[in-house]
Amino acid sequence: MKFRPCIDIHNGRVKQIVGGSLSDKNDQARENFVSVKDAAWYADLYRQQGLTGGHMILLNPSSSPYYEADIDQARQALKAYPGGLQIGGGMNEDNASGFLDWGASHVIVTSYCFKDGQIHMDRLKSLSRKIGKEHLVLDLSCRKKPDLPRDDRYYIVTDRWQKFTQVPICEETFAMLEPYCDEFLIHAVDVEGKSSGIEKELIQRLCTLTTLPIAYAGGIHSMEDIDSIRTLSQGRMDFTVGSALDLFGGTLPFDALCRLKA
């Protein structure tokens, strides 16, 4: 279990947002924090601390007038910490290799492989062959469908967490995806950016579904939350802290998390 750093880029700025508030219309989101520092500054800090496996997410769609500004921020961050960061947001078979060439260790993919509510295995297999499964992270960010039975409430969401798929978080889904990726990133979208506590039910389930590495994000706001992740996952699950981190205006000390041992 280790701390994974993050860099979220929206409208060309490093931000922390409330995940469920993101909208492509007018490039809007409810903001928790907008940094005066650029992505390269954070990337260099993570490099100095020896933090690996962090994720950088571009939150604007490629159709946005801000997308090129997001890309410029990402390029500079990858230059500052080559091999130290994963990148997601609009990744596909055409552009993934370019981000790896710029210095990303992995590309993070959701929407490209989950279209029209379904898994498109042909896209996943082709992308995995092209860049190598060792460079591919699947983001299985999910939300609850409250009208469903308890055991079937979490479903994968795509398009910057705005659209539900028909793909549940379950053993069959993970078994289908595992041969084509290196690890999974899971955003608990209902609590993402709210610093309101973790999704304990989700964390407990995830650790029974796959043997691949998992990084969890969503709702962490205290050391007690981190202790709970350790207990619930039996120390198997890594974690990311966003809005609650003092780097992003919160109270959890970055230095303490850097010293945290498995």
PDB file of C-alpha atoms in Angstrom:
ATOM      1  CA  MET A   1       0.000   0.000   0.000  1.00  0.00           C
ATOM      2  CA  LYS A   2       1.425   3.368  -0.984  1.00  0.00           C
ATOM      3  CA  PHE A   3       0.453   6.965  -1.604  1.00  0.00           C
ATOM      4  CA  ARG A   4      -0.019   7.859  -5.275  1.00  0.00           C
ATOM      5  CA  PRO A   5       0.126  11.581  -6.125  1.00  0.00           C
ATOM      6  CA  CYS A   6      -2.170  13.248  -8.648  1.00  0.00           C
ATOM      7  CA  ILE A   7      -2.396  16.222 -10.990  1.00  0.00           C
ATOM      8  CA  ASP A   8      -5.829  17.155 -12.360  1.00  0.00           C
ATOM      9  CA  ILE A   9      -5.862  19.660 -15.225  1.00  0.00           C
ATOM     10  CA  HIS A  10      -8.998  21.577 -16.224  1.00  0.00           C
ATOM     11  CA  ASN A  11      -9.222  24.618 -18.493  1.00  0.00           C
ATOM     12  CA  GLY A  12      -5.421  24.698 -18.621  1.00  0.00           C
ATOM     13  CA  ARG A  13      -4.998  24.949 -14.834  1.00  0.00           C
ATOM     14  CA  VAL A  14      -4.140  22.495 -12.067  1.00  0.00           C
ATOM     15  CA  LYS A  15      -7.338  22.106 -10.039  1.00  0.00           C
ATOM     16  CA  GLN A  16      -9.243  19.965  -7.617  1.00  0.00           C
ATOM     17  CA  ILE A  17     -12.933  19.686  -8.481  1.00  0.00           C
ATOM     18  CA  VAL A  18     -16.036  17.920  -7.203  1.00  0.00           C
ATOM     19  CA  GLY A  19     -16.071  14.897  -9.516  1.00  0.00           C
ATOM     20  CA  GLY A  20     -19.807  14.636 -10.014  1.00  0.00           C
ATOM     21  CA  SER A  21     -20.047  18.324 -10.959  1.00  0.00           C
ATOM     22  CA  LEU A  22     -17.970  18.069 -14.146  1.00  0.00           C
ATOM     23  CA  SER A  23     -19.847  19.096 -17.293  1.00  0.00           C
ATOM     24  CA  ASP A  24     -18.638  19.417 -20.873  1.00  0.00           C
ATOM     25  CA  LYS A  25     -21.161  22.217 -21.425  1.00  0.00           C
ATOM     26  CA  ASN A  26     -19.184  25.444 -21.191  1.00  0.00           C
ATOM     27  CA  ASP A  27     -16.324  23.443 -19.599  1.00  0.00           C
ATOM     28  CA  GLN A  28     -17.850  23.820 -16.152  1.00  0.00           C
ATOM     29  CA  ALA A  29     -17.028  22.193 -12.823  1.00  0.00           C
ATOM     30  CA  ARG A  30     -17.423  23.046  -9.151  1.00  0.00           C
ATOM     31  CA  GLU A  31     -13.931  23.920  -7.970  1.00  0.00           C
ATOM     32  CA  ASN A  32     -12.378  23.096  -4.617  1.00  0.00           C
ATOM     33  CA  PHE A  33      -8.960  24.502  -5.477  1.00  0.00           C
ATOM     34  CA  VAL A  34      -7.246  26.287  -8.371  1.00  0.00           C
ATOM     35  CA  SER A  35      -3.451  26.329  -8.196  1.00  0.00           C
ATOM     36  CA  VAL A  36      -1.219  29.269  -9.052  1.00  0.00           C
ATOM     37  CA  LYS A  37       1.487  26.688  -9.851  1.00  0.00           C
ATOM     38  CA  ASP A  38       1.664  24.710 -13.068  1.00  0.00           C
ATOM     39  CA  ALA A  39       1.631  20.957 -13.582  1.00  0.00           C
ATOM     40  CA  ALA A  40       5.415  20.819 -14.040  1.00  0.00           C
ATOM     41  CA  TRP A  41       5.902  22.231 -10.527  1.00  0.00           C
ATOM     42  CA  TYR A  42       3.861  19.394  -9.012  1.00  0.00           C
ATOM     43  CA  ALA A  43       5.555  16.793 -11.201  1.00  0.00           C
ATOM     44  CA  ASP A  44       8.997  17.977 -10.079  1.00  0.00           C
ATOM     45  CA  LEU A  45       7.906  17.879  -6.440  1.00  0.00           C
ATOM     46  CA  TYR A  46       6.729  14.291  -6.837  1.00  0.00           C
ATOM     47  CA  ARG A  47      10.042  13.445  -8.537  1.00  0.00           C
ATOM     48  CA  GLN A  48      12.008  14.930  -5.643  1.00  0.00           C
ATOM     49  CA  GLN A  49       9.995  12.830  -3.180  1.00  0.00           C
ATOM     50  CA  GLY A  50      10.465   9.649  -5.222  1.00  0.00           C
ATOM     51  CA  LEU A  51       6.713   9.124  -5.610  1.00  0.00           C
ATOM     52  CA  THR A  52       5.809   6.792  -8.463  1.00  0.00           C
ATOM     53  CA  GLY A  53       2.612   5.671 -10.147  1.00  0.00           C
ATOM     54  CA  GLY A  54       0.843   9.017  -9.798  1.00  0.00           C
ATOM     55  CA  HIS A  55      -1.869   9.921 -12.278  1.00  0.00           C
ATOM     56  CA  MET A  56      -2.358  13.093 -14.283  1.00  0.00           C
ATOM     57  CA  ILE A  57      -5.866  13.545 -15.689  1.00  0.00           C
ATOM     58  CA  LEU A  58      -6.933  15.935 -18.462  1.00  0.00           C
ATOM     59  CA  LEU A  59     -10.500  16.893 -17.569  1.00  0.00           C
ATOM     60  CA  ASN A  60     -11.513  18.721 -20.760  1.00  0.00           C
ATOM     61  CA  PRO A  61     -12.697  16.817 -23.853  1.00  0.00           C
ATOM     62  CA  SER A  62     -10.636  17.065 -27.024  1.00  0.00           C
ATOM     63  CA  SER A  63     -13.387  19.266 -28.502  1.00  0.00           C
ATOM     64  CA  SER A  64     -12.863  21.899 -25.802  1.00  0.00           C
ATOM     65  CA  PRO A  65     -11.040  25.151 -26.637  1.00  0.00           C
ATOM     66  CA  TYR A  66      -9.037  24.501 -23.460  1.00  0.00           C
ATOM     67  CA  TYR A  67      -7.802  21.049 -24.497  1.00  0.00           C
ATOM     68  CA  GLU A  68      -4.560  22.262 -26.078  1.00  0.00           C
ATOM     69  CA  ALA A  69      -3.780  24.207 -22.891  1.00  0.00           C
ATOM     70  CA  ASP A  70      -4.323  20.978 -20.945  1.00  0.00           C
ATOM     71  CA  ILE A  71      -1.983  19.158 -23.308  1.00  0.00           C
ATOM     72  CA  ASP A  72       0.702  21.824 -22.914  1.00  0.00           C
ATOM     73  CA  GLN A  73       0.520  21.516 -19.125  1.00  0.00           C
ATOM     74  CA  ALA A  74       0.768  17.733 -19.388  1.00  0.00           C
ATOM     75  CA  ARG A  75       3.721  17.843 -21.763  1.00  0.00           C
ATOM     76  CA  GLN A  76       5.709  20.050 -19.402  1.00  0.00           C
ATOM     77  CA  ALA A  77       4.867  17.830 -16.426  1.00  0.00           C
ATOM     78  CA  LEU A  78       6.010  14.688 -18.242  1.00  0.00           C
ATOM     79  CA  LYS A  79       9.218  16.468 -19.193  1.00  0.00           C
ATOM     80  CA  ALA A  80       9.767  17.367 -15.521  1.00  0.00           C
ATOM     81  CA  TYR A  81       9.271  13.781 -14.352  1.00  0.00           C
ATOM     82  CA  PRO A  82       9.840  11.310 -17.198  1.00  0.00           C
ATOM     83  CA  GLY A  83       8.651   7.815 -16.334  1.00  0.00           C
ATOM     84  CA  GLY A  84       7.065   8.939 -13.083  1.00  0.00           C
ATOM     85  CA  LEU A  85       3.494   9.723 -14.081  1.00  0.00           C
ATOM     86  CA  GLN A  86       0.546   8.047 -15.748  1.00  0.00           C
ATOM     87  CA  ILE A  87      -1.769  10.145 -17.932  1.00  0.00           C
ATOM     88  CA  GLY A  88      -5.472   9.892 -18.715  1.00  0.00           C
ATOM     89  CA  GLY A  89      -8.197  11.909 -20.363  1.00  0.00           C
ATOM     90  CA  GLY A  90      -8.971  11.421 -24.037  1.00  0.00           C
ATOM     91  CA  MET A  91      -6.456   8.612 -24.516  1.00  0.00           C
ATOM     92  CA  ASN A  92      -6.970   6.425 -27.593  1.00  0.00           C
ATOM     93  CA  GLU A  93      -5.089   4.258 -30.069  1.00  0.00           C
ATOM     94  CA  ASP A  94      -4.050   7.269 -32.158  1.00  0.00           C
ATOM     95  CA  ASN A  95      -2.487   9.392 -29.411  1.00  0.00           C
ATOM     96  CA  ALA A  96      -1.421   6.948 -26.675  1.00  0.00           C
ATOM     97  CA  SER A  97       2.041   6.263 -28.085  1.00  0.00           C
ATOM     98  CA  GLY A  98       2.742   9.985 -28.271  1.00  0.00           C
ATOM     99  CA  PHE A  99       2.150  10.469 -24.556  1.00  0.00           C
ATOM    100  CA  LEU A 100       4.400   7.507 -23.798  1.00  0.00           C
ATOM    101  CA  ASP A 101       7.077   9.079 -26.002  1.00  0.00           C
ATOM    102  CA  TRP A 102       6.747  12.300 -23.990  1.00  0.00           C
ATOM    103  CA  GLY A 103       7.557  10.367 -20.827  1.00  0.00           C
ATOM    104  CA  ALA A 104       4.337   8.899 -19.407  1.00  0.00           C
ATOM    105  CA  SER A 105       4.838   5.493 -17.799  1.00  0.00           C
ATOM    106  CA  HIS A 106       1.257   4.451 -18.635  1.00  0.00           C
ATOM    107  CA  VAL A 107      -1.822   5.784 -20.359  1.00  0.00           C
ATOM    108  CA  ILE A 108      -5.117   5.588 -18.487  1.00  0.00           C
ATOM    109  CA  VAL A 109      -8.177   4.663 -20.534  1.00  0.00           C
ATOM    110  CA  THR A 110     -11.910   4.484 -19.929  1.00  0.00           C
ATOM    111  CA  SER A 111     -14.134   6.048 -22.545  1.00  0.00           C
ATOM    112  CA  TYR A 112     -12.188   4.745 -25.552  1.00  0.00           C
ATOM    113  CA  CYS A 113     -12.864   1.146 -24.529  1.00  0.00           C
ATOM    114  CA  PHE A 114     -16.328   1.703 -23.006  1.00  0.00           C
ATOM    115  CA  LYS A 115     -18.677   3.156 -25.619  1.00  0.00           C
ATOM    116  CA  ASP A 116     -22.458   3.193 -25.822  1.00  0.00           C
ATOM    117  CA  GLY A 117     -22.669   1.598 -22.401  1.00  0.00           C
ATOM    118  CA  GLN A 118     -20.659  -1.508 -23.283  1.00  0.00           C
ATOM    119  CA  ILE A 119     -17.080  -2.814 -23.219  1.00  0.00           C
ATOM    120  CA  HIS A 120     -15.538  -2.738 -26.697  1.00  0.00           C
ATOM    121  CA  MET A 121     -13.042  -5.556 -26.383  1.00  0.00           C
ATOM    122  CA  ASP A 122     -11.774  -5.079 -29.939  1.00  0.00           C
ATOM    123  CA  ARG A 123     -10.583  -1.575 -29.032  1.00  0.00           C
ATOM    124  CA  LEU A 124      -9.044  -2.729 -25.768  1.00  0.00           C
ATOM    125  CA  LYS A 125      -7.193  -5.638 -27.367  1.00  0.00           C
ATOM    126  CA  SER A 126      -5.895  -3.479 -30.215  1.00  0.00           C
ATOM    127  CA  LEU A 127      -4.673  -0.722 -27.893  1.00  0.00           C
ATOM    128  CA  SER A 128      -3.049  -3.246 -25.559  1.00  0.00           C
ATOM    129  CA  ARG A 129      -1.203  -4.862 -28.473  1.00  0.00           C
ATOM    130  CA  LYS A 130      -0.053  -1.506 -29.827  1.00  0.00           C
ATOM    131  CA  ILE A 131       1.427   0.000 -26.655  1.00  0.00           C
ATOM    132  CA  GLY A 132       1.916  -3.138 -24.546  1.00  0.00           C
ATOM    133  CA  LYS A 133      -0.276  -4.114 -21.599  1.00  0.00           C
ATOM    134  CA  GLU A 134       2.538  -2.996 -19.281  1.00  0.00           C
ATOM    135  CA  HIS A 135       1.771   0.594 -20.299  1.00  0.00           C
ATOM    136  CA  LEU A 136      -2.017   0.455 -19.954  1.00  0.00           C
ATOM    137  CA  VAL A 137      -4.132   1.354 -16.919  1.00  0.00           C
ATOM    138  CA  LEU A 138      -7.904   0.925 -17.047  1.00  0.00           C
ATOM    139  CA  ASP A 139      -9.885   3.515 -15.123  1.00  0.00           C
ATOM    140  CA  LEU A 140     -12.969   1.750 -13.825  1.00  0.00           C
ATOM    141  CA  SER A 141     -14.384   4.816 -12.110  1.00  0.00           C
ATOM    142  CA  CYS A 142     -17.845   4.022 -10.885  1.00  0.00           C
ATOM    143  CA  ARG A 143     -21.025   5.356  -9.348  1.00  0.00           C
ATOM    144  CA  LYS A 144     -23.944   3.791  -7.549  1.00  0.00           C
ATOM    145  CA  LYS A 145     -27.253   3.051  -9.193  1.00  0.00           C
ATOM    146  CA  PRO A 146     -29.372   3.440  -6.062  1.00  0.00           C
ATOM    147  CA  ASP A 147     -32.435   1.752  -7.548  1.00  0.00           C
ATOM    148  CA  LEU A 148     -30.605  -1.572  -7.915  1.00  0.00           C
ATOM    149  CA  PRO A 149     -30.059  -4.343  -5.330  1.00  0.00           C
ATOM    150  CA  ARG A 150     -27.176  -3.751  -2.948  1.00  0.00           C
ATOM    151  CA  ASP A 151     -24.783  -6.192  -4.627  1.00  0.00           C
ATOM    152  CA  ASP A 152     -25.179  -4.602  -8.050  1.00  0.00           C
ATOM    153  CA  ARG A 153     -25.088  -0.895  -7.309  1.00  0.00           C
ATOM    154  CA  TYR A 154     -21.689   0.116  -8.726  1.00  0.00           C
ATOM    155  CA  TYR A 155     -21.432   0.653 -12.465  1.00  0.00           C
ATOM    156  CA  ILE A 156     -18.580   2.019 -14.567  1.00  0.00           C
ATOM    157  CA  VAL A 157     -19.054   5.608 -15.735  1.00  0.00           C
ATOM    158  CA  THR A 158     -17.400   7.270 -18.734  1.00  0.00           C
ATOM    159  CA  ASP A 159     -17.004  10.615 -20.516  1.00  0.00           C
ATOM    160  CA  ARG A 160     -15.526  12.425 -17.550  1.00  0.00           C
ATOM    161  CA  TRP A 161     -17.879  10.530 -15.179  1.00  0.00           C
ATOM    162  CA  GLN A 162     -21.049  11.830 -16.836  1.00  0.00           C
ATOM    163  CA  LYS A 163     -22.438   8.655 -18.457  1.00  0.00           C
ATOM    164  CA  PHE A 164     -23.373   5.332 -16.887  1.00  0.00           C
ATOM    165  CA  THR A 165     -22.409   2.161 -18.723  1.00  0.00           C
ATOM    166  CA  GLN A 166     -24.169  -1.168 -18.347  1.00  0.00           C
ATOM    167  CA  VAL A 167     -20.924  -2.683 -17.022  1.00  0.00           C
ATOM    168  CA  PRO A 168     -20.958  -3.550 -13.306  1.00  0.00           C
ATOM    169  CA  ILE A 169     -18.041  -3.696 -10.923  1.00  0.00           C
ATOM    170  CA  CYS A 170     -17.912  -7.469 -10.540  1.00  0.00           C
ATOM    171  CA  GLU A 171     -15.610 -10.477 -10.817  1.00  0.00           C
ATOM    172  CA  GLU A 172     -16.618 -11.216 -14.414  1.00  0.00           C
ATOM    173  CA  THR A 173     -15.734  -7.686 -15.531  1.00  0.00           C
ATOM    174  CA  PHE A 174     -12.283  -7.804 -13.971  1.00  0.00           C
ATOM    175  CA  ALA A 175     -11.579 -11.284 -15.360  1.00  0.00           C
ATOM    176  CA  MET A 176     -12.406 -10.025 -18.847  1.00  0.00           C
ATOM    177  CA  LEU A 177     -10.118  -6.986 -18.580  1.00  0.00           C
ATOM    178  CA  GLU A 178      -7.102  -8.274 -16.610  1.00  0.00           C
ATOM    179  CA  PRO A 179      -5.231  -9.880 -19.564  1.00  0.00           C
ATOM    180  CA  TYR A 180      -4.962  -6.528 -21.362  1.00  0.00           C
ATOM    181  CA  CYS A 181      -3.773  -4.058 -18.721  1.00  0.00           C
ATOM    182  CA  ASP A 182      -1.178  -3.536 -16.019  1.00  0.00           C
ATOM    183  CA  GLU A 183      -3.378  -2.138 -13.239  1.00  0.00           C
ATOM    184  CA  PHE A 184      -6.672  -0.457 -12.409  1.00  0.00           C
ATOM    185  CA  LEU A 185      -7.505   3.052 -11.246  1.00  0.00           C
ATOM    186  CA  ILE A 186     -10.820   3.386  -9.408  1.00  0.00           C
ATOM    187  CA  HIS A 187     -12.427   6.756  -8.738  1.00  0.00           C
ATOM    188  CA  ALA A 188     -15.399   6.501  -6.378  1.00  0.00           C
ATOM    189  CA  VAL A 189     -17.163   9.299  -8.224  1.00  0.00           C
ATOM    190  CA  ASP A 190     -20.002   9.871  -5.762  1.00  0.00           C
ATOM    191  CA  VAL A 191     -17.498  11.006  -3.126  1.00  0.00           C
ATOM    192  CA  GLU A 192     -14.733  12.317  -5.425  1.00  0.00           C
ATOM    193  CA  GLY A 193     -13.629  15.816  -4.447  1.00  0.00           C
ATOM    194  CA  LYS A 194     -15.941  16.014  -1.432  1.00  0.00           C
ATOM    195  CA  SER A 195     -13.463  15.046   1.334  1.00  0.00           C
ATOM    196  CA  SER A 196     -16.418  13.371   2.991  1.00  0.00           C
ATOM    197  CA  GLY A 197     -15.071   9.888   3.606  1.00  0.00           C
ATOM    198  CA  ILE A 198     -14.254   6.842   1.543  1.00  0.00           C
ATOM    199  CA  GLU A 199     -16.549   4.271  -0.097  1.00  0.00           C
ATOM    200  CA  LYS A 200     -15.843   1.418   2.324  1.00  0.00           C
ATOM    201  CA  GLU A 201     -18.262  -0.967   0.646  1.00  0.00           C
ATOM    202  CA  LEU A 202     -16.565  -0.450  -2.715  1.00  0.00           C
ATOM    203  CA  ILE A 203     -13.038  -0.826  -1.339  1.00  0.00           C
ATOM    204  CA  GLN A 204     -13.892  -4.075   0.418  1.00  0.00           C
ATOM    205  CA  ARG A 205     -15.417  -5.515  -2.749  1.00  0.00           C
ATOM    206  CA  LEU A 206     -12.584  -4.469  -5.053  1.00  0.00           C
ATOM    207  CA  CYS A 207      -9.943  -6.446  -3.211  1.00  0.00           C
ATOM    208  CA  THR A 208     -11.821  -9.682  -3.835  1.00  0.00           C
ATOM    209  CA  LEU A 209     -12.176  -9.092  -7.574  1.00  0.00           C
ATOM    210  CA  THR A 210      -8.628  -8.885  -8.961  1.00  0.00           C
ATOM    211  CA  THR A 211      -5.016  -9.642  -8.182  1.00  0.00           C
ATOM    212  CA  LEU A 212      -3.714  -6.739 -10.282  1.00  0.00           C
ATOM    213  CA  PRO A 213      -2.640  -3.502  -8.552  1.00  0.00           C
ATOM    214  CA  ILE A 214      -5.441  -1.054  -7.739  1.00  0.00           C
ATOM    215  CA  ALA A 215      -5.193   2.652  -6.971  1.00  0.00           C
ATOM    216  CA  TYR A 216      -8.252   4.085  -5.193  1.00  0.00           C
ATOM    217  CA  ALA A 217      -9.359   7.730  -5.263  1.00  0.00           C
ATOM    218  CA  GLY A 218     -12.371   9.387  -3.703  1.00  0.00           C
ATOM    219  CA  GLY A 219     -13.386  11.000  -0.444  1.00  0.00           C
ATOM    220  CA  ILE A 220     -10.167  10.537   1.565  1.00  0.00           C
ATOM    221  CA  HIS A 221      -9.991  13.321   4.150  1.00  0.00           C
ATOM    222  CA  SER A 222      -8.190  11.907   7.202  1.00  0.00           C
ATOM    223  CA  MET A 223      -5.510   9.483   8.349  1.00  0.00           C
ATOM    224  CA  GLU A 224      -8.364   7.364   9.688  1.00  0.00           C
ATOM    225  CA  ASP A 225      -9.620   6.955   6.114  1.00  0.00           C
ATOM    226  CA  ILE A 226      -6.168   5.782   5.056  1.00  0.00           C
ATOM    227  CA  ASP A 227      -6.032   3.331   7.967  1.00  0.00           C
ATOM    228  CA  SER A 228      -9.439   2.012   6.887  1.00  0.00           C
ATOM    229  CA  ILE A 229      -8.189   1.453   3.336  1.00  0.00           C
ATOM    230  CA  ARG A 230      -5.234  -0.487   4.735  1.00  0.00           C
ATOM    231  CA  THR A 231      -7.533  -2.657   6.862  1.00  0.00           C
ATOM    232  CA  LEU A 232     -10.269  -3.204   4.288  1.00  0.00           C
ATOM    233  CA  SER A 233      -7.800  -4.021   1.486  1.00  0.00           C
ATOM    234  CA  GLN A 234      -5.388  -5.950   3.713  1.00  0.00           C
ATOM    235  CA  GLY A 235      -2.691  -3.527   2.617  1.00  0.00           C
ATOM    236  CA  ARG A 236      -3.110  -4.354  -1.082  1.00  0.00           C
ATOM    237  CA  MET A 237      -4.663  -1.133  -2.360  1.00  0.00           C
ATOM    238  CA  ASP A 238      -2.794   2.081  -3.121  1.00  0.00           C
ATOM    239  CA  PHE A 239      -4.546   5.414  -2.648  1.00  0.00           C
ATOM    240  CA  THR A 240      -4.682   8.972  -3.964  1.00  0.00           C
ATOM    241  CA  VAL A 241      -5.555  12.094  -2.007  1.00  0.00           C
ATOM    242  CA  GLY A 242      -6.804  15.154  -3.859  1.00  0.00           C
ATOM    243  CA  SER A 243      -8.823  17.965  -2.315  1.00  0.00           C
ATOM    244  CA  ALA A 244      -7.988  16.999   1.269  1.00  0.00           C
ATOM    245  CA  LEU A 245      -4.227  17.338   0.666  1.00  0.00           C
ATOM    246  CA  ASP A 246      -2.523  20.474   1.959  1.00  0.00           C
ATOM    247  CA  LEU A 247      -0.936  20.947  -1.484  1.00  0.00           C
ATOM    248  CA  PHE A 248      -4.468  21.545  -2.761  1.00  0.00           C
ATOM    249  CA  GLY A 249      -5.847  23.619   0.095  1.00  0.00           C
ATOM    250  CA  GLY A 250      -6.781  20.759   2.433  1.00  0.00           C
ATOM    251  CA  THR A 251      -5.458  19.682   5.814  1.00  0.00           C
ATOM    252  CA  LEU A 252      -3.775  16.309   5.226  1.00  0.00           C
ATOM    253  CA  PRO A 253       0.004  16.911   5.224  1.00  0.00           C
ATOM    254  CA  PHE A 254       1.747  15.909   1.997  1.00  0.00           C
ATOM    255  CA  ASP A 255       5.032  15.297   3.842  1.00  0.00           C
ATOM    256  CA  ALA A 256       3.377  12.788   6.196  1.00  0.00           C
ATOM    257  CA  LEU A 257       1.913  10.811   3.307  1.00  0.00           C
ATOM    258  CA  CYS A 258       5.295  10.722   1.584  1.00  0.00           C
ATOM    259  CA  ARG A 259       6.709   9.065   4.715  1.00  0.00           C
ATOM    260  CA  LEU A 260       3.889   6.527   4.934  1.00  0.00           C
ATOM    261  CA  LYS A 261       5.108   2.963   4.651  1.00  0.00           C
ATOM    262  CA  ALA A 262       3.219  -0.084   3.462  1.00  0.00           C
TER     263      ALA A 262
END
